[in-house]
Tab-separated table of C-alpha atoms in Angstrom:
chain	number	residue	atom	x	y	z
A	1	UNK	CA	113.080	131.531	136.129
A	2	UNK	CA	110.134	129.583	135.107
A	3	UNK	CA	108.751	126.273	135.398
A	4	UNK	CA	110.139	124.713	132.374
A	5	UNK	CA	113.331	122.370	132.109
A	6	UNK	CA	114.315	123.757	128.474
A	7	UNK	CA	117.234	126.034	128.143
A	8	UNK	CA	119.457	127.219	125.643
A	9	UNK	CA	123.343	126.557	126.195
A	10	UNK	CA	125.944	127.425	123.594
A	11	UNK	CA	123.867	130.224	121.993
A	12	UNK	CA	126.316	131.555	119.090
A	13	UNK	CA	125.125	133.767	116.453
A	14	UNK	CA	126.384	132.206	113.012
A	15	UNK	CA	128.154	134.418	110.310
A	16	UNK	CA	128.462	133.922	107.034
A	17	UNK	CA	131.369	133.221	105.040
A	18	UNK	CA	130.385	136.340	102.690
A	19	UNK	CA	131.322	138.340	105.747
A	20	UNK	CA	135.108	136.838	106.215
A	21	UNK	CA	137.548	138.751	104.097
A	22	UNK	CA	139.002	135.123	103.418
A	23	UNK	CA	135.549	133.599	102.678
A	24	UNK	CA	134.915	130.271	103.939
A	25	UNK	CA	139.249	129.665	104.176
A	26	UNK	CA	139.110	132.279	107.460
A	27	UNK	CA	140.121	130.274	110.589
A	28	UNK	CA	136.924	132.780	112.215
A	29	UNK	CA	134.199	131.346	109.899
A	30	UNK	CA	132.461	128.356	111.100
A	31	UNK	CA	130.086	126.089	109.563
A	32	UNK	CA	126.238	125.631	110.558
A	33	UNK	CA	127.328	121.992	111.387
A	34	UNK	CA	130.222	122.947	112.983
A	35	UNK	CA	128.309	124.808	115.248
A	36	UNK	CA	125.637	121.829	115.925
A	37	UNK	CA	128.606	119.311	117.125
A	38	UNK	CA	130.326	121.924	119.028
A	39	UNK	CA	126.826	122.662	120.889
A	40	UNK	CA	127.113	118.599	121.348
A	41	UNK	CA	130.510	118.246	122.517
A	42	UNK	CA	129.623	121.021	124.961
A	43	UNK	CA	127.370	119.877	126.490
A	44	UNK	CA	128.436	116.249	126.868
A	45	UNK	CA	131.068	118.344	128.989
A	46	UNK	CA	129.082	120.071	130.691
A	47	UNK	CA	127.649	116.658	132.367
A	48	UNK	CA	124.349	117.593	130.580
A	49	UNK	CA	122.725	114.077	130.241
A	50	UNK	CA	121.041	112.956	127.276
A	51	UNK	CA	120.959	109.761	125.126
A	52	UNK	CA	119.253	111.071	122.050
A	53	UNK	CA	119.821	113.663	119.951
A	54	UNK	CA	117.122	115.403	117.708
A	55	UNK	CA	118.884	116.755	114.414
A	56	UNK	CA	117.377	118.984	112.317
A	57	UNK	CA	116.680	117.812	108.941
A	58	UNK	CA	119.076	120.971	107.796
A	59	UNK	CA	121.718	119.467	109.571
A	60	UNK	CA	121.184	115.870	109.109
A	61	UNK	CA	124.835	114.848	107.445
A	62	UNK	CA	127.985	111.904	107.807
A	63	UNK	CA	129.235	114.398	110.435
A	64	UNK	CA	126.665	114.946	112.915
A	65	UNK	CA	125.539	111.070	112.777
A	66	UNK	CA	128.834	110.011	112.900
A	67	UNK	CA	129.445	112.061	115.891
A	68	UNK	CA	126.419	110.600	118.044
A	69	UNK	CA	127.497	107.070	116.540
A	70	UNK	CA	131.073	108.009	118.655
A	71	UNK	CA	129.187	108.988	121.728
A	72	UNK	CA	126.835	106.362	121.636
A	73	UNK	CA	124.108	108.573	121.247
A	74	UNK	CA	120.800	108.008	119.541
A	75	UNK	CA	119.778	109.839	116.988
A	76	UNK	CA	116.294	110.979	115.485
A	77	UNK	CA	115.597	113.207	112.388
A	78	UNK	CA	112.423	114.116	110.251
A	79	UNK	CA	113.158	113.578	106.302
A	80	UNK	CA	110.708	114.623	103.327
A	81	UNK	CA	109.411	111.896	101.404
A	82	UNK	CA	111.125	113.447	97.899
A	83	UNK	CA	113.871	114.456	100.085
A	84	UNK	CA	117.291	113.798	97.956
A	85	UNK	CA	120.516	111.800	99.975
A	86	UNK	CA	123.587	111.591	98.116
A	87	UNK	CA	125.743	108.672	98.696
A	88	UNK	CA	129.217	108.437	97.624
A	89	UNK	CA	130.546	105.301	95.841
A	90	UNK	CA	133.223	103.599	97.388
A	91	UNK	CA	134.401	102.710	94.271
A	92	UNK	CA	133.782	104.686	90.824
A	93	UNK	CA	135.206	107.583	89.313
A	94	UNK	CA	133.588	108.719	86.250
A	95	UNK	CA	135.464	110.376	83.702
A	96	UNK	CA	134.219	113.074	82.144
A	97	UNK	CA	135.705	114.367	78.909
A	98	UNK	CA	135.532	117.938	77.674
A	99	UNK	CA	136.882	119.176	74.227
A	100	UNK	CA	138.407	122.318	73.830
A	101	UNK	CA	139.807	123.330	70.687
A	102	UNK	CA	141.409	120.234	69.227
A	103	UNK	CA	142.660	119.152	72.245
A	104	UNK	CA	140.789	116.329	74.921
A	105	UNK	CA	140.609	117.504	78.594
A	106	UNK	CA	139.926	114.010	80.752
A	107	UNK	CA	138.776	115.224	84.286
A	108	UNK	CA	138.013	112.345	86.890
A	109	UNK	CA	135.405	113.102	90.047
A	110	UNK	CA	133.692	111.221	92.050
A	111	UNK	CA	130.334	109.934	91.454
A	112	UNK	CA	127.679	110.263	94.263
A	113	UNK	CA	124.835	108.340	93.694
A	114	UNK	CA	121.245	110.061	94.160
A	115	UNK	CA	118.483	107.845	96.597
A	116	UNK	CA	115.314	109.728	97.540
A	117	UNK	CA	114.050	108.917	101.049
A	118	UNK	CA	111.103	107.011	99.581
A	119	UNK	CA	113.929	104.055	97.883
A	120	UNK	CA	116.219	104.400	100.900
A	121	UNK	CA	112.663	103.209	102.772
A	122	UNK	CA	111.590	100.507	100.770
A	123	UNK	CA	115.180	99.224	100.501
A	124	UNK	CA	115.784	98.898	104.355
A	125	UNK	CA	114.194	95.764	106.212
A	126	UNK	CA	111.554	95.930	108.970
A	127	UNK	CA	113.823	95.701	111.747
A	128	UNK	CA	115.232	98.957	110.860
A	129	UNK	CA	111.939	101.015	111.912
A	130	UNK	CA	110.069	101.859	115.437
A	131	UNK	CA	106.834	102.562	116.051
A	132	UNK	CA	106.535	106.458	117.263
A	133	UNK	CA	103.478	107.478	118.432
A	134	UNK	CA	103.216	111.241	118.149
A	135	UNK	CA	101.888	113.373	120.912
A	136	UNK	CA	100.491	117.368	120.461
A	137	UNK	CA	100.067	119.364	123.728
C-alpha cells in the first residue's frame, strides 16, 4: 500500500445497452448515473465520511443533485461556459401539428426550455457564488 488516502470502492465496469438482448428495458443494464448514485449510496454505508461530492460534468443531472440534496451533501461541478441545461416547464405543453394526407395529427410534448450556463450565471444573484481559489501541485 502506499502513502496516499485515495482509493477506488465500487469499481464496476459499465455495459452498454447495445450489449443487452433487451436494450436499455433489460433489468441487467444500468445507467452511467445509476452507477454514480449507487457508488454514493455505497459508500455513505460503508461509514465512508464525506460532505461534498465532486460530480463530473458528464453526470451532472436532477438525479445525482437531488440525491446529495437528500443526504445533505454538498455538491461541486465544473460547467462550460456554452454548456446547454435544459429545464422543463412546469407548465406548457406545446402542440405540435403534423399533416398527413388530408388528415391533422395533434401530438402534445413537453417543452424544455434551453439556458446556456453563461444566462443561468448572470440570472442568479451574488449570494449564490463562492470564492474558490484553485491550487496545482
Amino acid at each position: 500500500m502506499d502513502e496516499t488516502d485515495d482509493f477506488p470502492i465500487g469499481l464496476v465496469p459499465y455495459i452498454p445497452q447495445d450489449k443487452f438482448k433487451e436494450g436499455k428495458l433489460s433489468p441487467e443494464f444500468h445507467t452511467k448515473i445509476d452507477f454514480a448514485v449507487k457508488i454514493l449510496k455505497e459508500a455513505l454505508q460503508k461509514g465512508i465520511q464525506f460532505g461534498e461530492v465532486l460530480i463530473d460534468n458528464w453526470y451532472l443531472c436532477r438525479r445525482t443533485v437531488e440525491f446529495c440534496k437528500r443526504k445533505n451533501l454538498y455538491w461541486l461541478s465544473n460547467l462550460k461556459r456554452d454548456d446547454i441545461l435544459y429545464r422543463k416547464r412546469r407548465k406548457g405543453k406545446v402542440k405540435k401539428v403534423k399533416r398527413h394526407g388530408r388528415k391533422r395529427i395533434r401530438r402534445y410534448h413537453k417543452v424544455k426550455e434551453k439556458l446556456t450556463v453563461e444566462k443561468l450565471v448572470i440570472s442568479l444573484p451574488p449570494s449564490c457564488f463562492t470564492q474558490m481559489i484553485k491550487i496545482y501541485k
